[in-house]
Short mmCIF file of C-alpha atoms in Angstrom, two decimals:
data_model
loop_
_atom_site.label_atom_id
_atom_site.label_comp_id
_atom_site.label_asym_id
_atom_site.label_seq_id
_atom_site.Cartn_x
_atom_site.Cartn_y
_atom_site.Cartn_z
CA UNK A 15 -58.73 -97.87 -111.97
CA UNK A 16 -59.03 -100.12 -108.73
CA UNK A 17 -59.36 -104.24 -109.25
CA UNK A 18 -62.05 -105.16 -107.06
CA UNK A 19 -61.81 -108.39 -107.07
CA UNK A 20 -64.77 -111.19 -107.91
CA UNK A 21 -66.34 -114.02 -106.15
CA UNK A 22 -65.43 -117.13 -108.41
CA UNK A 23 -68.23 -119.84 -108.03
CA UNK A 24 -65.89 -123.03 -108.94
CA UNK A 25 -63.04 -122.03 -106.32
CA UNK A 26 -65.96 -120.73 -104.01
CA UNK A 27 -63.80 -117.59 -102.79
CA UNK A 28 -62.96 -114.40 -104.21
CA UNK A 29 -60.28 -114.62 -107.25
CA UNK A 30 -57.15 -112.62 -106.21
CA UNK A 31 -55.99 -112.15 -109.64
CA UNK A 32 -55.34 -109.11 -110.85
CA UNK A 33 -56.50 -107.88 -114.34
CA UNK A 34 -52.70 -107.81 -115.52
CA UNK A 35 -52.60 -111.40 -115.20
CA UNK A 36 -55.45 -111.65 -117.52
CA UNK A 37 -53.74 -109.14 -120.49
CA UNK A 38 -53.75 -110.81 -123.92
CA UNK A 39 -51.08 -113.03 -124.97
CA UNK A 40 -49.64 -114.66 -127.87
CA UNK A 41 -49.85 -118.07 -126.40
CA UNK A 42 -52.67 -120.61 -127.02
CA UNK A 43 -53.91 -123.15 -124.06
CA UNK A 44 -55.60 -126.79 -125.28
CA UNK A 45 -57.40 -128.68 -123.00
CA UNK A 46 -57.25 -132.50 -122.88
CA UNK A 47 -57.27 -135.68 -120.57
CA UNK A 48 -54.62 -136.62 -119.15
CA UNK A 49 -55.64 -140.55 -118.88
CA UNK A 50 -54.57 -142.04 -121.89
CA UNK A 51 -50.61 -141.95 -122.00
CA UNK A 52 -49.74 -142.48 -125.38
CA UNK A 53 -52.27 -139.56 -126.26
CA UNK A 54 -50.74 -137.05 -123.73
CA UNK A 55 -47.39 -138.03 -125.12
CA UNK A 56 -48.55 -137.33 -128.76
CA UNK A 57 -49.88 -134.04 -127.52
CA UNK A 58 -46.61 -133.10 -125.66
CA UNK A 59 -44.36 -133.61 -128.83
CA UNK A 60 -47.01 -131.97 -130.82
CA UNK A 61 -46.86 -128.57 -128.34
CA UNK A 62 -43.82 -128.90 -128.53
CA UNK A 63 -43.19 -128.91 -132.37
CA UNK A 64 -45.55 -126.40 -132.67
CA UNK A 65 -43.52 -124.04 -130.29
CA UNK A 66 -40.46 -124.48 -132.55
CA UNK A 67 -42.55 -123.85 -135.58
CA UNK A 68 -44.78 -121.06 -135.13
CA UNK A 69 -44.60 -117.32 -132.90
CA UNK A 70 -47.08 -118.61 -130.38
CA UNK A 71 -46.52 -120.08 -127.26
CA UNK A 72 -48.75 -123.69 -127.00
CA UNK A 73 -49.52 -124.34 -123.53
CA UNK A 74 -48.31 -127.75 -122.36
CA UNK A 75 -50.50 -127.74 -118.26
CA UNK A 76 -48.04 -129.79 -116.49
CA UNK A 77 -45.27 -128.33 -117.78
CA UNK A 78 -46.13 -124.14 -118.26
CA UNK A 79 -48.64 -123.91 -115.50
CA UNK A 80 -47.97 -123.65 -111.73
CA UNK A 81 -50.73 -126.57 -110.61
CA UNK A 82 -49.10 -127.91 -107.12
CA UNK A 83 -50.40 -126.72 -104.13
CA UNK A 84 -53.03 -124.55 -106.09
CA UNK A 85 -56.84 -124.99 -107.54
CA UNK A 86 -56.23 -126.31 -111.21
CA UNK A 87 -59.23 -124.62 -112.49
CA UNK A 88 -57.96 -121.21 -111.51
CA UNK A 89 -54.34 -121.88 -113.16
CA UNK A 90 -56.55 -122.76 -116.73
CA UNK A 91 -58.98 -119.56 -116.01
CA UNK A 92 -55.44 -117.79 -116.20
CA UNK A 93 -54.48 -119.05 -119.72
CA UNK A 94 -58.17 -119.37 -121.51
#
């Protein structure tokens, strides 16, 4: 089966990903600010006890996503 790909509205061009990069995973993405400090630090330690303690991989954006020189959104449409 061909990918043809789709127009994506928020990065106002077609997406070039491919449907592999889309396959399920055992990993789990959480979305928050990143303006309060102290909370994003909270939030960091907390991914990353949670990676030591359970078989999924908690997605930390700054740190498991490739964000420079790229569209944010379409990183995050990658890991929802």
């Amino acid at each position: 089966m061909n990918f043809q790909p789709r127009y994506c509205e928020i990065a106002t061009e077609l997406c070039d990903t491919t449907r592999s990069e889309y396959r399920q995973r055992n990993q789990i993405f959480s979305a928050y600010s990143s303006h309060d400090i102290s909370l994003v630090g909270q939030i960091e330690a907390a991914i990353k006890n949670l990676n030591k303690e359970t078989d999924f991989q908690w997605i930390s954006w700054p740190n498991d996503m490739e964000i420079e020189n790229t569209l944010i959104f379409c990183e995050i449409c990658k890991h929802i």
